[in-house]
Amino acid sequence: MIYLDNAATTALSESARNAMEPYFSTHYGNPSSIYRFGQEARKAVEESRQSIAALLRVSPREIYFTGGGTESDNWAISSVALESALKKEKSAHLITSAIEHPAVLRTCAFFESLGVKVSRIPVDQKGFLDLEALERALQEESSLREREERSFPSKSGEEVKKGASHCLVSVMAANNEIGTIENLKEIGRLAKEYGAIFHTDAVQAFGQIPLDIEEMRIDLLSASSHKIHGPKGVGLLYIRKGLKLPSFLHGGAQERGLRAGTENVPGIVGFAAAAKEAFSSMEERGRKKASLRNLFFKRLMEEIPGAKISGVNPAEAEGIGERPESPFLSSLHHRLPGNVHICLPGVEGESVLLLLDQKGICASSGSACASGSLEPSHVLLAIGKSHEEAYFGLRLSLEETLTEEELEYTVEAIREAVEKLRG
């Protein structure tokens, strides 16, 4: 099999597996217990927290373990909306992009159904957030906040100050379908300029590209273990020190009382081991994957008439945006190194997947979390594709271990599938 699906390229790494094994069989105590058996597990959890915090250059007390990226996104958004509801003098405002993961979009839609204001900022044809539209939304929010904060004379003649609105900007670090890397530094600057909380869904970016939490002014960051060859079912939420959020899960005192429930000790330990390995090899892996990605695009464009690259075309990306970035990020041309997404006019992506599966190739047509949906890709619609074109997408996720022989085999298999379906 050739694994080119985002959900299939994330097999557990050997380092994560070895780190986890003792916590299934030997050190399986409850980390909340006070006896030594449980404290061995507690020590493993806290050492894992310290390890991941060091990679992100933050305090261990700012790292909270969760059940995965979806939970982390829900926690970040729900906390701001619920904090607003608890302090009844405040009105929440959620600002997000049109191409977010369903974990963000559907959470925002849920709170919108309860009366919370939600603004969805458009993106351009490459998937970059419209920064002018973001600033307009923030300016509108700021003006509203100023009006609410004005003092009004009460009946007794005393001054009464209205409460400010509670605003969250939630924009993903890199898109899970078309791979576009957003300008988090500028988004963070705008959020801070207008007093908003800044959350980023970094599930696709964590361990793949550099993330500078201070430079990007990130207040909340979601990440997931399985995207970096760690175990499934564990993730984290970074919460900047000083940001007061209500408890997300109620019960015990785990995660400093904000996220109750017995910790997944093997998962957390495996997550830390996978993160350490991913960060240490980030640039080397990224450059290899970007090279494979560029070759893949070149060969697909040569072999398949009418094929169109979705998002940023690395061959045409020179000079896109004047962003002070690391040399490594600049070399990726604003696109995740292992992301390939093409549209095949006249051919439904799902049909191509079935033919590729017969050739031993695992690929996808969009987000694994939207698998089985009959709706077209909301990401492709947001970047300007027609309703019909949005069914034509094919996404490939590359690992640095992919050989050029496997790449050529895949290109040929896609060409044959397209010819068969078009013919």
CSV table of C-alpha atoms in Angstrom, one decimal:
chain,number,residue,atom,x,y,z
A,1,MET,CA,0.0,0.0,0.0
A,2,ILE,CA,1.0,3.6,-0.6
A,3,TYR,CA,-0.4,5.8,2.1
A,4,LEU,CA,-1.2,9.3,0.8
A,5,ASP,CA,-4.2,10.1,3.0
A,6,ASN,CA,-3.7,12.5,5.9
A,7,ALA,CA,-5.3,10.0,8.3
A,8,ALA,CA,-3.3,7.1,7.0
A,9,THR,CA,0.2,8.7,7.0
A,10,THR,CA,0.3,9.1,10.7
A,11,ALA,CA,1.2,5.7,12.0
A,12,LEU,CA,2.6,5.6,15.5
A,13,SER,CA,6.3,6.3,15.5
A,14,GLU,CA,8.7,3.8,17.2
A,15,SER,CA,9.8,6.4,19.7
A,16,ALA,CA,6.2,7.1,20.8
A,17,ARG,CA,5.4,3.4,20.9
A,18,ASN,CA,8.5,2.6,23.1
A,19,ALA,CA,7.7,5.5,25.4
A,20,MET,CA,4.1,4.4,25.9
A,21,GLU,CA,4.6,0.7,26.5
A,22,PRO,CA,5.5,0.8,30.2
A,23,TYR,CA,2.4,2.8,31.0
A,24,PHE,CA,0.2,0.1,29.6
A,25,SER,CA,1.8,-2.7,31.6
A,26,THR,CA,4.0,-1.5,34.5
A,27,HIS,CA,3.3,2.1,35.4
A,28,TYR,CA,-0.4,2.1,35.0
A,29,GLY,CA,-1.4,3.8,38.2
A,30,ASN,CA,-3.9,6.6,38.4
A,31,PRO,CA,-1.9,9.9,38.3
A,32,SER,CA,-4.4,11.5,40.7
A,33,SER,CA,-3.7,8.9,43.4
A,34,ILE,CA,-1.4,9.9,46.3
A,35,TYR,CA,0.4,6.5,46.7
A,36,ARG,CA,3.7,5.9,44.9
A,37,PHE,CA,2.2,3.7,42.2
A,38,GLY,CA,0.0,6.6,41.1
A,39,GLN,CA,2.7,9.2,41.6
A,40,GLU,CA,5.0,7.4,39.0
A,41,ALA,CA,2.2,8.1,36.5
A,42,ARG,CA,1.9,11.7,37.7
A,43,LYS,CA,5.6,12.2,37.2
A,44,ALA,CA,5.4,11.0,33.6
A,45,VAL,CA,2.5,13.3,32.8
A,46,GLU,CA,4.3,16.3,34.3
A,47,GLU,CA,7.6,15.5,32.6
A,48,SER,CA,5.7,15.2,29.3
A,49,ARG,CA,4.1,18.6,29.9
A,50,GLN,CA,7.5,20.1,30.6
A,51,SER,CA,8.9,18.6,27.4
A,52,ILE,CA,6.2,19.9,25.1
A,53,ALA,CA,6.3,23.3,26.8
A,54,ALA,CA,10.0,23.6,26.2
A,55,LEU,CA,9.4,22.8,22.5
A,56,LEU,CA,6.9,25.7,22.3
A,57,ARG,CA,9.0,27.9,24.5
A,58,VAL,CA,6.2,28.4,27.0
A,59,SER,CA,5.6,27.6,30.7
A,60,PRO,CA,4.5,24.1,31.5
A,61,ARG,CA,1.6,25.6,33.4
A,62,GLU,CA,0.3,27.0,30.1
A,63,ILE,CA,-0.1,23.5,28.6
A,64,TYR,CA,-3.3,21.5,29.2
A,65,PHE,CA,-3.8,18.0,27.8
A,66,THR,CA,-7.0,17.1,26.0
A,67,GLY,CA,-8.6,14.3,24.0
A,68,GLY,CA,-7.4,15.8,20.7
A,69,GLY,CA,-7.6,18.8,18.4
A,70,THR,CA,-11.4,18.9,18.2
A,71,GLU,CA,-11.8,19.0,22.0
A,72,SER,CA,-9.1,21.7,22.1
A,73,ASP,CA,-10.9,23.8,19.5
A,74,ASN,CA,-14.2,23.4,21.3
A,75,TRP,CA,-12.6,24.3,24.6
A,76,ALA,CA,-11.0,27.5,23.2
A,77,ILE,CA,-14.2,28.8,21.5
A,78,SER,CA,-16.7,27.6,24.1
A,79,SER,CA,-14.7,29.1,27.0
A,80,VAL,CA,-14.8,32.6,25.5
A,81,ALA,CA,-18.5,32.3,24.6
A,82,LEU,CA,-19.4,30.9,28.0
A,83,GLU,CA,-17.3,33.4,29.9
A,84,SER,CA,-19.3,36.1,28.1
A,85,ALA,CA,-22.6,34.3,29.1
A,86,LEU,CA,-21.5,34.0,32.7
A,87,LYS,CA,-20.7,37.7,32.9
A,88,LYS,CA,-24.1,38.9,31.6
A,89,GLU,CA,-23.0,42.4,31.0
A,90,LYS,CA,-20.7,41.2,28.2
A,91,SER,CA,-21.7,40.1,24.6
A,92,ALA,CA,-19.4,37.6,22.9
A,93,HIS,CA,-18.2,38.0,19.3
A,94,LEU,CA,-16.5,35.1,17.5
A,95,ILE,CA,-14.4,36.0,14.4
A,96,THR,CA,-13.2,33.1,12.3
A,97,SER,CA,-12.3,32.3,8.7
A,98,ALA,CA,-14.4,30.7,6.0
A,99,ILE,CA,-12.0,27.7,5.6
A,100,GLU,CA,-11.6,26.5,9.2
A,101,HIS,CA,-11.9,22.9,10.2
A,102,PRO,CA,-15.4,21.7,11.2
A,103,ALA,CA,-14.3,21.6,14.8
A,104,VAL,CA,-14.1,25.4,14.7
A,105,LEU,CA,-16.9,26.2,12.2
A,106,ARG,CA,-19.5,24.0,13.8
A,107,THR,CA,-18.7,25.2,17.3
A,108,CYS,CA,-19.1,28.8,16.2
A,109,ALA,CA,-22.4,27.9,14.4
A,110,PHE,CA,-23.7,26.3,17.6
A,111,PHE,CA,-23.1,29.4,19.6
A,112,GLU,CA,-24.5,31.5,16.8
A,113,SER,CA,-27.7,29.5,17.2
A,114,LEU,CA,-27.7,30.6,20.8
A,115,GLY,CA,-27.4,34.3,19.9
A,116,VAL,CA,-23.7,34.8,19.9
A,117,LYS,CA,-22.4,37.1,17.1
A,118,VAL,CA,-20.2,35.2,14.6
A,119,SER,CA,-18.2,36.9,11.8
A,120,ARG,CA,-16.7,34.6,9.0
A,121,ILE,CA,-13.8,36.3,7.2
A,122,PRO,CA,-13.3,35.5,3.5
A,123,VAL,CA,-10.1,34.2,2.0
A,124,ASP,CA,-8.6,34.8,-1.5
A,125,GLN,CA,-8.2,32.2,-4.2
A,126,LYS,CA,-5.1,30.9,-2.6
A,127,GLY,CA,-6.7,30.5,0.8
A,128,PHE,CA,-5.1,33.5,2.5
A,129,LEU,CA,-7.2,35.4,5.0
A,130,ASP,CA,-8.5,38.8,3.9
A,131,LEU,CA,-6.7,40.9,6.5
A,132,GLU,CA,-8.5,44.1,5.6
A,133,ALA,CA,-11.9,42.3,6.2
A,134,LEU,CA,-10.5,41.0,9.5
A,135,GLU,CA,-9.5,44.5,10.5
A,136,ARG,CA,-12.9,45.9,9.6
A,137,ALA,CA,-14.6,43.3,11.8
A,138,LEU,CA,-12.3,44.2,14.6
A,139,GLN,CA,-12.9,47.9,14.1
A,140,GLU,CA,-16.6,47.3,14.2
A,141,GLU,CA,-16.2,45.3,17.4
A,142,SER,CA,-14.0,48.0,18.9
A,143,SER,CA,-16.5,50.7,18.1
A,144,LEU,CA,-19.3,48.7,19.7
A,145,ARG,CA,-17.1,48.1,22.8
A,146,GLU,CA,-16.4,51.8,23.1
A,147,ARG,CA,-20.1,52.6,22.9
A,148,GLU,CA,-20.9,49.9,25.6
A,149,GLU,CA,-18.1,51.2,27.9
A,150,ARG,CA,-19.3,54.9,27.9
A,151,SER,CA,-20.7,56.0,31.2
A,152,PHE,CA,-24.3,56.9,31.4
A,153,PRO,CA,-26.0,58.7,34.3
A,154,SER,CA,-28.2,56.5,36.4
A,155,LYS,CA,-31.4,57.7,38.0
A,156,SER,CA,-29.5,58.4,41.2
A,157,GLY,CA,-27.1,60.6,39.2
A,158,GLU,CA,-24.2,58.1,39.7
A,159,GLU,CA,-22.1,57.0,36.7
A,160,VAL,CA,-22.7,53.4,35.5
A,161,LYS,CA,-20.1,51.8,33.2
A,162,LYS,CA,-21.3,49.3,30.7
A,163,GLY,CA,-19.3,46.0,30.2
A,164,ALA,CA,-17.1,45.4,27.2
A,165,SER,CA,-17.8,42.7,24.6
A,166,HIS,CA,-15.7,39.6,24.6
A,167,CYS,CA,-14.1,39.0,21.2
A,168,LEU,CA,-12.2,35.9,20.0
A,169,VAL,CA,-10.3,35.6,16.7
A,170,SER,CA,-9.9,32.0,15.7
A,171,VAL,CA,-7.8,31.4,12.5
A,172,MET,CA,-6.0,28.1,11.7
A,173,ALA,CA,-2.3,28.1,11.3
A,174,ALA,CA,-2.4,26.0,8.1
A,175,ASN,CA,-5.4,24.7,6.2
A,176,ASN,CA,-6.0,20.9,6.4
A,177,GLU,CA,-7.2,20.6,2.8
A,178,ILE,CA,-5.2,23.0,0.6
A,179,GLY,CA,-2.2,23.5,2.9
A,180,THR,CA,-2.1,27.3,2.9
A,181,ILE,CA,0.0,28.7,5.7
A,182,GLU,CA,-1.7,31.8,7.2
A,183,ASN,CA,0.1,34.9,8.2
A,184,LEU,CA,-0.3,34.4,11.9
A,185,LYS,CA,2.0,37.2,12.9
A,186,GLU,CA,-0.1,39.8,11.2
A,187,ILE,CA,-3.4,38.2,12.4
A,188,GLY,CA,-2.0,38.2,15.9
A,189,ARG,CA,-0.9,41.8,15.6
A,190,LEU,CA,-4.4,42.9,14.5
A,191,ALA,CA,-6.1,40.9,17.3
A,192,LYS,CA,-3.9,42.5,19.9
A,193,GLU,CA,-4.3,46.0,18.5
A,194,TYR,CA,-8.1,45.7,19.0
A,195,GLY,CA,-8.0,43.9,22.3
A,196,ALA,CA,-9.2,40.5,21.0
A,197,ILE,CA,-8.2,37.0,22.2
A,198,PHE,CA,-6.3,35.1,19.5
A,199,HIS,CA,-6.8,31.4,19.0
A,200,THR,CA,-5.2,29.3,16.3
A,201,ASP,CA,-6.0,25.7,15.4
A,202,ALA,CA,-2.5,24.5,14.8
A,203,VAL,CA,-3.3,20.8,14.4
A,204,GLN,CA,-1.8,20.7,10.9
A,205,ALA,CA,1.1,23.0,11.7
A,206,PHE,CA,2.3,21.7,15.1
A,207,GLY,CA,5.7,19.9,14.5
A,208,GLN,CA,5.5,20.6,10.8
A,209,ILE,CA,6.4,24.3,10.6
A,210,PRO,CA,7.9,26.8,13.2
A,211,LEU,CA,5.4,28.5,15.5
A,212,ASP,CA,6.5,31.4,17.6
A,213,ILE,CA,3.8,31.9,20.2
A,214,GLU,CA,5.2,35.2,21.4
A,215,GLU,CA,6.0,36.7,18.0
A,216,MET,CA,2.6,35.7,16.7
A,217,ARG,CA,0.9,36.9,19.9
A,218,ILE,CA,-1.1,33.7,20.3
A,219,ASP,CA,-3.3,33.4,23.4
A,220,LEU,CA,-4.8,29.9,22.7
A,221,LEU,CA,-3.3,27.1,20.5
A,222,SER,CA,-4.8,23.7,19.7
A,223,ALA,CA,-2.6,20.7,18.7
A,224,SER,CA,-3.2,17.0,18.2
A,225,SER,CA,-0.8,14.1,18.8
A,226,HIS,CA,-1.7,11.8,15.8
A,227,LYS,CA,-0.6,14.4,13.2
A,228,ILE,CA,3.0,14.0,14.2
A,229,HIS,CA,3.0,10.1,14.6
A,230,GLY,CA,1.9,10.2,18.2
A,231,PRO,CA,-1.1,8.2,19.5
A,232,LYS,CA,-4.7,9.1,18.5
A,233,GLY,CA,-7.1,10.5,21.1
A,234,VAL,CA,-4.7,13.0,22.8
A,235,GLY,CA,-4.0,16.7,22.2
A,236,LEU,CA,-3.3,19.9,24.0
A,237,LEU,CA,-4.6,23.4,24.4
A,238,TYR,CA,-2.0,26.2,25.2
A,239,ILE,CA,-3.6,28.9,27.4
A,240,ARG,CA,-1.5,32.0,27.8
A,241,LYS,CA,-0.8,32.8,31.5
A,242,GLY,CA,-3.2,35.4,32.8
A,243,LEU,CA,-6.1,34.5,30.5
A,244,LYS,CA,-8.9,33.5,32.8
A,245,LEU,CA,-11.2,30.9,31.3
A,246,PRO,CA,-14.0,28.8,33.0
A,247,SER,CA,-13.6,25.1,33.4
A,248,PHE,CA,-14.4,23.1,30.3
A,249,LEU,CA,-15.1,19.7,31.9
A,250,HIS,CA,-16.4,19.6,35.4
A,251,GLY,CA,-15.6,16.9,37.9
A,252,GLY,CA,-12.2,16.3,39.5
A,253,ALA,CA,-9.2,18.6,39.8
A,254,GLN,CA,-7.2,17.3,36.9
A,255,GLU,CA,-5.5,19.8,34.6
A,256,ARG,CA,-5.6,22.4,37.4
A,257,GLY,CA,-9.3,22.1,37.7
A,258,LEU,CA,-10.1,23.3,34.1
A,259,ARG,CA,-10.4,19.9,32.4
A,260,ALA,CA,-11.7,17.1,34.7
A,261,GLY,CA,-11.2,13.4,33.9
A,262,THR,CA,-8.4,10.8,34.5
A,263,GLU,CA,-5.5,11.6,32.3
A,264,ASN,CA,-4.6,9.4,29.4
A,265,VAL,CA,-1.1,8.7,30.7
A,266,PRO,CA,0.2,6.5,27.8
A,267,GLY,CA,-1.2,8.9,25.3
A,268,ILE,CA,0.3,11.9,26.9
A,269,VAL,CA,3.7,10.2,27.2
A,270,GLY,CA,3.5,9.1,23.5
A,271,PHE,CA,2.5,12.6,22.5
A,272,ALA,CA,5.6,14.1,24.2
A,273,ALA,CA,7.9,11.5,22.6
A,274,ALA,CA,6.4,12.1,19.1
A,275,ALA,CA,6.6,15.9,19.6
A,276,LYS,CA,10.3,15.8,20.6
A,277,GLU,CA,11.1,13.7,17.5
A,278,ALA,CA,9.0,15.9,15.2
A,279,PHE,CA,10.5,19.2,16.3
A,280,SER,CA,14.1,17.9,16.2
A,281,SER,CA,13.7,16.8,12.5
A,282,MET,CA,11.3,19.5,11.4
A,283,GLU,CA,13.4,21.3,8.8
A,284,GLU,CA,15.0,18.2,7.4
A,285,ARG,CA,11.6,16.4,7.0
A,286,GLY,CA,10.0,19.6,5.7
A,287,ARG,CA,12.5,20.2,2.9
A,288,LYS,CA,12.3,16.6,1.8
A,289,LYS,CA,8.5,16.7,1.7
A,290,ALA,CA,8.4,20.0,-0.1
A,291,SER,CA,10.7,18.7,-2.7
A,292,LEU,CA,8.4,15.7,-3.2
A,293,ARG,CA,5.4,18.0,-3.2
A,294,ASN,CA,6.9,20.2,-6.0
A,295,LEU,CA,7.8,17.2,-8.1
A,296,PHE,CA,4.3,15.7,-7.6
A,297,PHE,CA,2.7,18.9,-8.8
A,298,LYS,CA,5.0,19.1,-11.8
A,299,ARG,CA,4.3,15.5,-12.9
A,300,LEU,CA,0.5,15.8,-12.3
A,301,MET,CA,0.3,19.0,-14.4
A,302,GLU,CA,2.3,17.2,-17.2
A,303,GLU,CA,0.2,14.0,-17.2
A,304,ILE,CA,-3.4,15.2,-16.6
A,305,PRO,CA,-5.0,17.7,-18.9
A,306,GLY,CA,-7.0,20.3,-17.2
A,307,ALA,CA,-5.6,19.6,-13.7
A,308,LYS,CA,-5.5,22.7,-11.5
A,309,ILE,CA,-3.6,23.2,-8.3
A,310,SER,CA,-5.8,24.3,-5.3
A,311,GLY,CA,-4.2,27.0,-3.1
A,312,VAL,CA,-0.7,28.2,-3.6
A,313,ASN,CA,1.2,26.9,-6.6
A,314,PRO,CA,4.8,26.6,-5.3
A,315,ALA,CA,6.2,27.3,-8.8
A,316,GLU,CA,4.4,30.7,-8.8
A,317,ALA,CA,4.8,31.6,-5.2
A,318,GLU,CA,7.9,33.8,-5.3
A,319,GLY,CA,7.1,37.2,-3.9
A,320,ILE,CA,3.7,36.3,-2.4
A,321,GLY,CA,3.3,38.6,0.6
A,322,GLU,CA,6.2,40.5,2.2
A,323,ARG,CA,6.4,38.5,5.4
A,324,PRO,CA,9.4,38.4,7.7
A,325,GLU,CA,9.7,34.6,8.0
A,326,SER,CA,12.3,32.0,8.8
A,327,PRO,CA,14.3,30.8,5.8
A,328,PHE,CA,12.7,27.4,6.2
A,329,LEU,CA,9.2,28.8,6.1
A,330,SER,CA,10.1,30.9,3.1
A,331,SER,CA,11.4,27.9,1.3
A,332,LEU,CA,7.9,26.2,1.6
A,333,HIS,CA,6.2,29.0,-0.3
A,334,HIS,CA,3.4,29.5,2.2
A,335,ARG,CA,2.2,25.9,1.8
A,336,LEU,CA,2.5,22.9,4.1
A,337,PRO,CA,5.5,20.9,2.9
A,338,GLY,CA,3.6,17.6,2.4
A,339,ASN,CA,0.3,18.9,1.0
A,340,VAL,CA,-0.8,18.3,-2.5
A,341,HIS,CA,-4.3,19.3,-3.6
A,342,ILE,CA,-5.6,19.3,-7.2
A,343,CYS,CA,-8.9,19.7,-8.9
A,344,LEU,CA,-9.6,17.3,-11.8
A,345,PRO,CA,-12.4,19.0,-13.9
A,346,GLY,CA,-15.1,16.6,-15.0
A,347,VAL,CA,-14.1,13.9,-12.5
A,348,GLU,CA,-15.5,13.5,-8.9
A,349,GLY,CA,-12.7,13.1,-6.4
A,350,GLU,CA,-14.6,10.2,-4.6
A,351,SER,CA,-14.6,8.2,-7.8
A,352,VAL,CA,-10.9,8.7,-8.3
A,353,LEU,CA,-10.3,7.5,-4.7
A,354,LEU,CA,-12.1,4.2,-5.4
A,355,LEU,CA,-9.9,3.5,-8.4
A,356,LEU,CA,-6.8,4.4,-6.5
A,357,ASP,CA,-7.7,2.1,-3.7
A,358,GLN,CA,-7.8,-0.8,-6.2
A,359,LYS,CA,-4.2,0.1,-7.1
A,360,GLY,CA,-3.2,0.0,-3.4
A,361,ILE,CA,-3.1,3.8,-2.9
A,362,CYS,CA,-4.8,5.5,0.0
A,363,ALA,CA,-5.7,9.1,-0.7
A,364,SER,CA,-8.5,11.5,0.2
A,365,SER,CA,-10.7,14.2,-1.3
A,366,GLY,CA,-10.9,16.5,1.7
A,367,SER,CA,-10.9,16.5,5.5
A,368,ALA,CA,-11.1,13.0,7.0
A,369,CYS,CA,-13.5,14.5,9.6
A,370,ALA,CA,-15.9,15.2,6.7
A,371,SER,CA,-15.7,11.8,5.2
A,372,GLY,CA,-19.1,10.5,4.2
A,373,SER,CA,-20.5,13.9,3.7
A,374,LEU,CA,-22.4,14.5,0.5
A,375,GLU,CA,-21.7,18.2,0.7
A,376,PRO,CA,-18.9,19.8,-1.5
A,377,SER,CA,-15.7,21.0,0.2
A,378,HIS,CA,-16.4,24.3,2.0
A,379,VAL,CA,-12.8,25.1,1.6
A,380,LEU,CA,-12.9,24.9,-2.2
A,381,LEU,CA,-16.1,26.9,-2.3
A,382,ALA,CA,-14.5,29.6,-0.1
A,383,ILE,CA,-11.5,30.0,-2.5
A,384,GLY,CA,-13.8,30.6,-5.4
A,385,LYS,CA,-14.5,27.2,-6.9
A,386,SER,CA,-18.0,26.6,-8.3
A,387,HIS,CA,-20.3,24.1,-6.5
A,388,GLU,CA,-19.5,21.6,-9.2
A,389,GLU,CA,-15.8,22.1,-9.1
A,390,ALA,CA,-15.8,21.7,-5.4
A,391,TYR,CA,-16.5,18.0,-5.9
A,392,PHE,CA,-13.4,17.6,-8.1
A,393,GLY,CA,-10.8,17.8,-5.4
A,394,LEU,CA,-8.1,15.2,-4.7
A,395,ARG,CA,-5.8,15.6,-1.7
A,396,LEU,CA,-2.5,13.8,-1.1
A,397,SER,CA,-0.5,13.9,2.1
A,398,LEU,CA,3.2,13.1,1.6
A,399,GLU,CA,5.7,11.7,4.0
A,400,GLU,CA,9.4,12.2,3.5
A,401,THR,CA,9.8,8.4,3.2
A,402,LEU,CA,7.8,8.4,-0.1
A,403,THR,CA,10.1,7.2,-3.0
A,404,GLU,CA,10.2,8.7,-6.5
A,405,GLU,CA,9.1,5.3,-7.8
A,406,GLU,CA,6.0,5.4,-5.6
A,407,LEU,CA,5.4,8.9,-6.7
A,408,GLU,CA,5.5,8.0,-10.4
A,409,TYR,CA,3.3,5.0,-9.8
A,410,THR,CA,0.8,7.2,-8.1
A,411,VAL,CA,0.8,9.8,-10.9
A,412,GLU,CA,0.3,7.1,-13.5
A,413,ALA,CA,-2.6,5.6,-11.4
A,414,ILE,CA,-4.3,9.0,-11.2
A,415,ARG,CA,-3.8,9.6,-14.9
A,416,GLU,CA,-5.4,6.2,-15.7
A,417,ALA,CA,-8.3,6.8,-13.3
A,418,VAL,CA,-9.0,10.2,-14.8
A,419,GLU,CA,-8.9,8.8,-18.4
A,420,LYS,CA,-11.2,6.0,-17.4
A,421,LEU,CA,-13.7,8.3,-15.7
A,422,ARG,CA,-13.6,10.9,-18.5
A,423,GLY,CA,-13.8,8.3,-21.2
